[in-house]
mmCIF file of C-alpha atoms in Angstrom:
data_model
loop_
_atom_site.group_PDB
_atom_site.id
_atom_site.type_symbol
_atom_site.label_atom_id
_atom_site.label_comp_id
_atom_site.label_asym_id
_atom_site.label_seq_id
_atom_site.Cartn_x
_atom_site.Cartn_y
_atom_site.Cartn_z
ATOM 1 C CA MET A 22 64.971 63.689 54.370
ATOM 2 C CA THR A 23 61.248 63.997 55.190
ATOM 3 C CA GLU A 24 61.234 60.283 56.034
ATOM 4 C CA LEU A 25 64.102 60.762 58.519
ATOM 5 C CA ILE A 26 62.531 63.840 60.124
ATOM 6 C CA SER A 27 59.339 61.852 60.771
ATOM 7 C CA TYR A 28 61.405 58.932 62.048
ATOM 8 C CA PHE A 29 63.382 61.121 64.478
ATOM 9 C CA ASP A 30 60.271 62.999 65.650
ATOM 10 C CA GLU A 31 58.455 59.756 66.426
ATOM 11 C CA ILE A 32 61.392 58.517 68.531
ATOM 12 C CA ILE A 33 61.838 61.838 70.346
ATOM 13 C CA ASN A 34 58.120 62.174 71.179
ATOM 14 C CA ASN A 35 57.900 58.645 72.559
ATOM 15 C CA VAL A 36 61.110 58.951 74.571
ATOM 16 C CA ASN A 37 59.962 62.313 75.982
ATOM 17 C CA THR A 38 56.740 60.655 77.115
ATOM 18 C CA GLN A 39 58.734 57.915 78.866
ATOM 19 C CA ILE A 40 60.978 60.495 80.559
ATOM 20 C CA LYS A 41 57.941 62.377 81.914
ATOM 21 C CA ASN A 42 56.483 59.100 83.195
ATOM 22 C CA PHE A 43 59.664 58.278 85.118
ATOM 23 C CA ILE A 44 60.579 61.692 86.522
ATOM 24 C CA LYS A 45 57.897 62.166 89.129
ATOM 25 C CA SER A 46 58.263 63.004 92.806
ATOM 26 C CA ASP A 47 55.997 63.884 95.739
ATOM 27 C CA ILE A 48 58.464 66.710 96.432
ATOM 28 C CA LYS A 49 57.530 69.303 93.808
ATOM 29 C CA VAL A 50 60.711 71.374 93.993
ATOM 30 C CA LEU A 51 62.813 68.237 93.399
ATOM 31 C CA GLU A 52 60.627 67.181 90.468
ATOM 32 C CA ASP A 53 60.773 70.703 88.959
ATOM 33 C CA ALA A 54 64.570 70.899 89.245
ATOM 34 C CA SER A 55 64.957 67.370 87.846
ATOM 35 C CA ILE A 56 62.673 67.783 84.816
ATOM 36 C CA TYR A 57 63.856 71.333 84.038
ATOM 37 C CA LEU A 58 66.633 70.620 81.515
ATOM 38 C CA PHE A 59 64.443 68.213 79.539
ATOM 39 C CA SER A 60 61.987 71.036 78.840
ATOM 40 C CA ALA A 61 64.886 73.131 77.481
ATOM 41 C CA GLY A 62 65.007 70.868 74.439
ATOM 42 C CA GLY A 63 68.211 69.064 73.522
ATOM 43 C CA LYS A 64 68.893 66.924 70.479
ATOM 44 C CA ARG A 65 68.074 63.560 72.140
ATOM 45 C CA LEU A 66 70.924 62.059 70.111
ATOM 46 C CA ARG A 67 71.641 59.203 72.511
ATOM 47 C CA PRO A 68 67.986 58.036 72.613
ATOM 48 C CA ILE A 69 67.800 58.255 68.816
ATOM 49 C CA VAL A 70 70.989 56.182 68.540
ATOM 50 C CA LEU A 71 69.586 53.573 70.936
ATOM 51 C CA VAL A 72 66.157 53.230 69.291
ATOM 52 C CA ALA A 73 67.610 53.259 65.756
ATOM 53 C CA SER A 74 70.160 50.586 66.796
ATOM 54 C CA SER A 75 67.272 48.507 68.116
ATOM 55 C CA ASP A 76 65.236 49.074 64.920
ATOM 56 C CA LEU A 77 68.266 48.204 62.784
ATOM 57 C CA ILE A 78 68.167 44.610 64.070
ATOM 58 C CA GLY A 79 64.350 44.373 64.153
ATOM 59 C CA GLY A 80 63.975 45.032 67.878
ATOM 60 C CA LYS A 81 60.994 45.891 70.061
ATOM 61 C CA ARG A 82 60.176 49.587 70.286
ATOM 62 C CA GLU A 83 58.661 49.649 73.810
ATOM 63 C CA ARG A 84 61.788 48.201 75.392
ATOM 64 C CA ALA A 85 63.964 50.523 73.331
ATOM 65 C CA TYR A 86 61.970 53.627 74.359
ATOM 66 C CA LYS A 87 62.404 52.826 78.055
ATOM 67 C CA ALA A 88 66.128 52.101 77.650
ATOM 68 C CA ALA A 89 66.467 55.321 75.627
ATOM 69 C CA ALA A 90 64.796 57.244 78.461
ATOM 70 C CA ALA A 91 67.357 55.672 80.820
ATOM 71 C CA VAL A 92 70.380 56.942 78.851
ATOM 72 C CA GLU A 93 68.902 60.422 78.378
ATOM 73 C CA ILE A 94 68.081 60.686 82.092
ATOM 74 C CA LEU A 95 71.631 59.545 82.908
ATOM 75 C CA HIS A 96 73.059 62.062 80.424
ATOM 76 C CA THR A 97 71.058 64.889 82.016
ATOM 77 C CA PHE A 98 72.295 63.903 85.472
ATOM 78 C CA THR A 99 75.886 64.321 84.189
ATOM 79 C CA LEU A 100 75.040 67.731 82.686
ATOM 80 C CA ILE A 101 73.670 69.081 85.973
ATOM 81 C CA HIS A 102 76.756 68.015 87.914
ATOM 82 C CA ASP A 103 79.021 69.116 85.038
ATOM 83 C CA ASP A 104 77.558 72.640 85.128
ATOM 84 C CA ILE A 105 78.185 72.855 88.886
ATOM 85 C CA MET A 106 81.826 71.772 88.442
ATOM 86 C CA ASP A 107 82.426 74.155 85.519
ATOM 87 C CA ARG A 108 80.473 77.005 87.170
ATOM 88 C CA ASP A 109 78.478 77.411 83.935
ATOM 89 C CA ASN A 110 75.505 79.763 84.152
ATOM 90 C CA LEU A 111 73.824 78.768 80.867
ATOM 91 C CA ARG A 112 72.778 75.432 79.376
ATOM 92 C CA ARG A 113 70.787 75.274 76.124
ATOM 93 C CA GLY A 114 70.356 79.042 76.383
ATOM 94 C CA MET A 115 68.690 78.819 79.805
ATOM 95 C CA PRO A 116 69.969 79.353 83.374
ATOM 96 C CA THR A 117 71.578 76.148 84.664
ATOM 97 C CA VAL A 118 69.864 74.121 87.398
ATOM 98 C CA HIS A 119 72.245 75.275 90.135
ATOM 99 C CA VAL A 120 71.710 78.930 89.138
ATOM 100 C CA LYS A 121 67.928 78.547 89.286
ATOM 101 C CA TRP A 122 67.593 76.336 92.388
ATOM 102 C CA GLY A 123 70.975 76.610 94.118
ATOM 103 C CA GLU A 124 73.778 74.058 94.299
ATOM 104 C CA PRO A 125 72.350 71.793 97.033
ATOM 105 C CA MET A 126 69.064 71.240 95.138
ATOM 106 C CA ALA A 127 70.933 70.818 91.843
ATOM 107 C CA ILE A 128 73.095 68.074 93.394
ATOM 108 C CA LEU A 129 69.941 66.380 94.734
ATOM 109 C CA ALA A 130 68.258 66.648 91.322
ATOM 110 C CA GLY A 131 71.311 64.966 89.789
ATOM 111 C CA ASP A 132 71.192 62.190 92.400
ATOM 112 C CA PHE A 133 67.456 61.752 91.787
ATOM 113 C CA LEU A 134 67.992 61.447 88.017
ATOM 114 C CA HIS A 135 70.826 58.959 88.608
ATOM 115 C CA ALA A 136 68.361 56.679 90.443
ATOM 116 C CA LYS A 137 65.609 57.267 87.860
ATOM 117 C CA ALA A 138 67.968 56.219 85.051
ATOM 118 C CA PHE A 139 68.338 52.804 86.701
ATOM 119 C CA GLU A 140 64.581 52.576 87.235
ATOM 120 C CA ALA A 141 63.961 53.195 83.508
ATOM 121 C CA LEU A 142 66.618 50.657 82.503
ATOM 122 C CA ASN A 143 65.138 48.108 84.902
ATOM 123 C CA GLU A 144 61.689 48.554 83.336
ATOM 124 C CA SER A 145 63.106 48.170 79.812
ATOM 125 C CA LEU A 146 64.441 44.721 80.765
ATOM 126 C CA ARG A 147 61.306 43.382 82.474
ATOM 127 C CA GLY A 148 60.702 39.745 81.496
ATOM 128 C CA LEU A 149 64.110 39.142 79.903
ATOM 129 C CA SER A 150 66.712 36.578 81.018
ATOM 130 C CA SER A 151 68.928 37.129 84.072
ATOM 131 C CA ASN A 152 71.949 37.119 81.750
ATOM 132 C CA THR A 153 70.476 39.992 79.719
ATOM 133 C CA PHE A 154 69.765 41.894 82.950
ATOM 134 C CA TYR A 155 73.371 41.341 84.028
ATOM 135 C CA ASN A 156 74.824 42.491 80.689
ATOM 136 C CA ALA A 157 72.655 45.623 80.536
ATOM 137 C CA PHE A 158 73.294 46.678 84.144
ATOM 138 C CA ASN A 159 76.995 45.838 83.890
ATOM 139 C CA LEU A 160 77.321 48.067 80.812
ATOM 140 C CA PHE A 161 75.318 50.885 82.418
ATOM 141 C CA ILE A 162 77.369 50.778 85.642
ATOM 142 C CA LYS A 163 80.686 50.602 83.766
ATOM 143 C CA SER A 164 79.576 53.543 81.616
ATOM 144 C CA ILE A 165 78.969 55.702 84.701
ATOM 145 C CA GLU A 166 82.366 54.731 86.112
ATOM 146 C CA ILE A 167 84.101 55.519 82.813
ATOM 147 C CA ILE A 168 82.263 58.841 82.341
ATOM 148 C CA SER A 169 83.406 59.862 85.847
ATOM 149 C CA GLU A 170 86.993 58.937 84.956
ATOM 150 C CA GLY A 171 86.742 60.977 81.758
ATOM 151 C CA GLN A 172 85.480 64.004 83.674
ATOM 152 C CA ALA A 173 88.350 63.618 86.172
ATOM 153 C CA MET A 174 90.849 63.439 83.290
ATOM 154 C CA ASP A 175 89.348 66.549 81.675
ATOM 155 C CA MET A 176 89.647 68.481 84.950
ATOM 156 C CA SER A 177 93.226 67.300 85.535
ATOM 157 C CA PHE A 178 94.216 68.537 82.044
ATOM 158 C CA GLU A 179 93.225 72.131 82.882
ATOM 159 C CA ASN A 180 96.511 72.817 84.721
ATOM 160 C CA ARG A 181 98.707 71.100 82.134
ATOM 161 C CA PHE A 182 100.151 72.365 78.847
ATOM 162 C CA ASP A 183 101.698 69.054 77.764
ATOM 163 C CA VAL A 184 98.506 67.045 77.112
ATOM 164 C CA THR A 185 98.971 64.772 74.071
ATOM 165 C CA GLU A 186 96.492 63.927 71.309
ATOM 166 C CA GLU A 187 96.401 60.335 72.592
ATOM 167 C CA GLU A 188 95.448 61.531 76.077
ATOM 168 C CA TYR A 189 92.761 63.814 74.628
ATOM 169 C CA ILE A 190 91.201 60.983 72.591
ATOM 170 C CA GLU A 191 91.263 58.698 75.643
ATOM 171 C CA MET A 192 89.588 61.423 77.719
ATOM 172 C CA ILE A 193 86.746 62.099 75.224
ATOM 173 C CA LYS A 194 86.255 58.334 74.732
ATOM 174 C CA ARG A 195 85.482 58.156 78.433
ATOM 175 C CA LYS A 196 83.747 61.470 79.067
ATOM 176 C CA THR A 197 81.501 61.627 75.968
ATOM 177 C CA ALA A 198 81.803 58.660 73.631
ATOM 178 C CA MET A 199 81.161 56.001 76.288
ATOM 179 C CA LEU A 200 77.501 56.991 76.683
ATOM 180 C CA PHE A 201 76.994 56.927 72.898
ATOM 181 C CA SER A 202 78.579 53.477 72.862
ATOM 182 C CA CYS A 203 76.379 52.385 75.772
ATOM 183 C CA SER A 204 73.293 53.673 73.916
ATOM 184 C CA SER A 205 73.951 51.797 70.679
ATOM 185 C CA ALA A 206 74.981 48.608 72.516
ATOM 186 C CA LEU A 207 71.836 48.700 74.688
ATOM 187 C CA GLY A 208 69.783 48.782 71.474
ATOM 188 C CA GLY A 209 71.186 45.300 70.885
ATOM 189 C CA ILE A 210 71.189 44.054 74.471
ATOM 190 C CA VAL A 211 67.502 44.791 75.224
ATOM 191 C CA ASN A 212 66.671 42.717 72.135
ATOM 192 C CA GLU A 213 69.029 39.895 73.179
ATOM 193 C CA ALA A 214 71.136 40.229 70.013
ATOM 194 C CA ASP A 215 74.266 38.118 69.641
ATOM 195 C CA GLU A 216 77.633 39.332 70.925
ATOM 196 C CA GLU A 217 79.069 40.217 67.508
ATOM 197 C CA ILE A 218 76.134 42.509 66.691
ATOM 198 C CA ILE A 219 76.354 44.196 70.114
ATOM 199 C CA LYS A 220 80.123 44.677 69.617
ATOM 200 C CA ASN A 221 79.612 46.380 66.237
ATOM 201 C CA LEU A 222 76.800 48.551 67.581
ATOM 202 C CA SER A 223 79.043 49.543 70.488
ATOM 203 C CA GLU A 224 81.874 50.496 68.106
ATOM 204 C CA TYR A 225 79.468 52.573 66.022
ATOM 205 C CA GLY A 226 78.421 54.559 69.109
ATOM 206 C CA LEU A 227 81.979 54.967 70.402
ATOM 207 C CA ASN A 228 83.308 56.426 67.148
ATOM 208 C CA LEU A 229 80.216 58.566 66.649
ATOM 209 C CA GLY A 230 80.747 59.935 70.172
ATOM 210 C CA ILE A 231 84.404 60.767 69.535
ATOM 211 C CA SER A 232 83.458 62.606 66.340
ATOM 212 C CA PHE A 233 80.644 64.395 68.183
ATOM 213 C CA GLN A 234 82.937 65.671 70.969
ATOM 214 C CA ILE A 235 85.612 66.906 68.551
ATOM 215 C CA VAL A 236 82.950 68.931 66.719
ATOM 216 C CA ASP A 237 81.567 70.136 70.063
ATOM 217 C CA ASP A 238 85.044 71.464 70.870
ATOM 218 C CA ILE A 239 85.193 73.157 67.456
ATOM 219 C CA LEU A 240 81.792 74.790 68.017
ATOM 220 C CA GLY A 241 82.993 76.119 71.370
ATOM 221 C CA LEU A 242 85.428 78.157 69.308
ATOM 222 C CA ILE A 243 83.437 79.189 66.219
ATOM 223 C CA ALA A 244 79.712 79.191 67.126
ATOM 224 C CA ASP A 245 78.004 82.312 68.426
ATOM 225 C CA GLU A 246 76.524 82.327 71.925
ATOM 226 C CA LYS A 247 72.929 81.865 70.711
ATOM 227 C CA GLU A 248 73.858 78.791 68.656
ATOM 228 C CA LEU A 249 76.022 77.391 71.420
ATOM 229 C CA GLY A 250 73.541 77.904 74.269
ATOM 230 C CA LYS A 251 76.377 78.790 76.665
ATOM 231 C CA PRO A 252 78.998 81.556 76.902
ATOM 232 C CA VAL A 253 81.296 81.614 73.862
ATOM 233 C CA TYR A 254 85.016 80.840 74.501
ATOM 234 C CA SER A 255 84.152 79.278 77.875
ATOM 235 C CA ASP A 256 86.476 76.352 76.999
ATOM 236 C CA ILE A 257 89.411 78.774 76.666
ATOM 237 C CA ARG A 258 88.516 80.566 79.891
ATOM 238 C CA GLU A 259 88.316 77.221 81.722
ATOM 239 C CA GLY A 260 91.632 76.020 80.273
ATOM 240 C CA LYS A 261 90.130 73.012 78.454
ATOM 241 C CA LYS A 262 92.744 71.058 76.497
ATOM 242 C CA THR A 263 90.763 70.348 73.336
ATOM 243 C CA ILE A 264 92.325 68.863 70.208
ATOM 244 C CA LEU A 265 92.407 72.404 68.793
ATOM 245 C CA VAL A 266 94.449 73.719 71.729
ATOM 246 C CA ILE A 267 96.779 70.698 71.728
ATOM 247 C CA LYS A 268 97.484 71.024 67.985
ATOM 248 C CA THR A 269 98.009 74.800 68.271
ATOM 249 C CA LEU A 270 100.408 74.558 71.221
ATOM 250 C CA HIS A 271 102.421 72.040 69.203
ATOM 251 C CA GLU A 272 102.631 74.291 66.103
ATOM 252 C CA ALA A 273 102.462 77.869 67.422
ATOM 253 C CA SER A 274 105.349 80.320 67.393
ATOM 254 C CA GLU A 275 106.992 81.190 70.707
ATOM 255 C CA ASN A 276 105.076 84.493 70.922
ATOM 256 C CA GLU A 277 101.740 82.842 70.100
ATOM 257 C CA ARG A 278 102.393 80.097 72.611
ATOM 258 C CA ARG A 279 103.242 82.651 75.305
ATOM 259 C CA LEU A 280 99.985 84.510 74.667
ATOM 260 C CA ILE A 281 97.891 81.311 74.635
ATOM 261 C CA THR A 282 99.364 79.986 77.885
ATOM 262 C CA SER A 283 98.772 83.341 79.604
ATOM 263 C CA ILE A 284 95.073 83.430 78.627
ATOM 264 C CA LEU A 285 94.148 79.717 78.687
ATOM 265 C CA GLY A 286 92.458 79.020 82.020
ATOM 266 C CA ASN A 287 92.566 82.695 83.024
ATOM 267 C CA LYS A 288 89.135 83.381 84.567
ATOM 268 C CA ASN A 289 89.801 87.160 84.375
ATOM 269 C CA ALA A 290 90.702 87.237 80.660
ATOM 270 C CA SER A 291 88.898 89.956 78.683
ATOM 271 C CA LYS A 292 86.683 89.191 75.679
ATOM 272 C CA GLU A 293 89.310 90.782 73.403
ATOM 273 C CA GLU A 294 92.041 88.525 74.792
ATOM 274 C CA LEU A 295 89.841 85.444 74.409
ATOM 275 C CA GLU A 296 89.016 86.426 70.808
ATOM 276 C CA LYS A 297 92.707 86.918 69.981
ATOM 277 C CA VAL A 298 93.602 83.479 71.328
ATOM 278 C CA ALA A 299 90.603 81.916 69.545
ATOM 279 C CA MET A 300 91.791 83.410 66.240
ATOM 280 C CA ILE A 301 95.273 81.902 66.652
ATOM 281 C CA ILE A 302 93.812 78.498 67.570
ATOM 282 C CA LYS A 303 91.472 78.537 64.541
ATOM 283 C CA GLU A 304 94.338 79.354 62.164
ATOM 284 C CA HIS A 305 96.458 76.456 63.390
ATOM 285 C CA SER A 306 93.956 73.695 64.078
ATOM 286 C CA LEU A 307 90.447 74.094 62.628
ATOM 287 C CA ASN A 308 90.933 72.022 59.462
ATOM 288 C CA TYR A 309 92.942 69.415 61.365
ATOM 289 C CA ALA A 310 90.141 68.968 63.939
ATOM 290 C CA TYR A 311 87.431 68.696 61.264
ATOM 291 C CA GLU A 312 89.446 66.065 59.391
ATOM 292 C CA MET A 313 89.864 64.076 62.604
ATOM 293 C CA ALA A 314 86.107 64.247 63.301
ATOM 294 C CA GLU A 315 85.394 63.010 59.763
ATOM 295 C CA ARG A 316 87.750 60.054 60.209
ATOM 296 C CA TYR A 317 85.905 58.849 63.307
ATOM 297 C CA SER A 318 82.564 59.431 61.582
ATOM 298 C CA HIS A 319 83.655 57.136 58.704
ATOM 299 C CA ILE A 320 84.834 54.450 61.156
ATOM 300 C CA ALA A 321 81.387 54.587 62.822
ATOM 301 C CA ILE A 322 79.642 54.023 59.472
ATOM 302 C CA GLU A 323 81.974 51.097 58.681
ATOM 303 C CA SER A 324 80.808 49.351 61.884
ATOM 304 C CA LEU A 325 77.209 49.390 60.602
ATOM 305 C CA GLN A 326 78.262 47.530 57.465
ATOM 306 C CA ARG A 327 79.124 44.473 59.582
ATOM 307 C CA ILE A 328 75.571 44.175 60.982
ATOM 308 C CA PRO A 329 72.727 42.267 59.237
ATOM 309 C CA ILE A 330 70.162 45.003 58.487
ATOM 310 C CA LYS A 331 66.463 44.416 59.253
ATOM 311 C CA ASN A 332 65.313 48.047 58.953
ATOM 312 C CA TYR A 333 66.729 50.273 56.206
ATOM 313 C CA THR A 334 65.240 53.493 57.594
ATOM 314 C CA ALA A 335 67.170 52.854 60.816
ATOM 315 C CA GLU A 336 70.362 52.228 58.816
ATOM 316 C CA LYS A 337 69.818 55.472 56.909
ATOM 317 C CA ALA A 338 69.208 57.305 60.212
ATOM 318 C CA LEU A 339 72.384 55.998 61.854
ATOM 319 C CA LYS A 340 74.488 56.854 58.783
ATOM 320 C CA TYR A 341 72.925 60.307 58.680
ATOM 321 C CA LEU A 342 73.767 60.913 62.361
ATOM 322 C CA ALA A 343 77.409 60.010 61.744
ATOM 323 C CA GLU A 344 77.576 62.368 58.738
ATOM 324 C CA PHE A 345 75.523 65.156 60.336
ATOM 325 C CA THR A 346 77.576 65.287 63.524
ATOM 326 C CA VAL A 347 80.517 66.694 61.506
ATOM 327 C CA LYS A 348 78.326 69.289 59.749
ATOM 328 C CA ARG A 349 76.228 70.516 62.651
ATOM 329 C CA ARG A 350 76.268 74.110 63.860
ATOM 330 C CA LYS A 351 75.207 73.581 67.497
#
């Protein structure tokens, strides 16, 4: 484990340095608002996935660090805009960007980071073939489109009580898993790996991302506010149709269902009402959701077994991430 901690720390420190190098502006307030969430910490999972995917096939670290900065900058852009849409006041235990600087500056900071993500990706590809440039930018652009579609699906689910498991999985594939898939695939693309390797890396990231989001939804129900870094039960208050809610609505008694539908999405629900609904949801769906997350985690690990390994520490790291995502507490 000590080996992996050192490995992760080295990646995180180098990616953080790259992020600081890219996020600079002559307009101090814009720079401050844009860099703010990075200083709040974060797991840097997507950059770790990208650099470890690159290492796995014997890739070049400098290119990988820049590409990893690109995906983390893009991810942070989505978080800022996400918080505005969800009216969240906390992110990673700190006031959200729009709370601290106001919505107009938060939107600008998101736009600024969106551009900076492309700048970092562009730098990671310097000197490579035009085909590699095309593949990397095509993937990055498609990822942004798909993430936007996933967010739109998630929002459209809030007023529905008939969302299916299949629809939920499709939504989290787009909203969350796509950027994990983009990260792992870019680890191959910036090293001009062959198509089969890139495909398997992409599948690893996609299934890791699905597992990650299912566990994120679980934590929204069982973690305390300090662990979560945002208000507990906010998913229930916002009417999010997580796998836990979908499973519960399918299995609940008529009385339970009536209570859940009256509280789910009710912005004025009391803490006691939210806790009561959370308890019912946990009873019906917690084990089911964990088992589903484990299934996707195993599929992710199977994808790695189809890739010729050049770096066994990277392989160990990627397997650990797939296993850890199901066990994490925040």
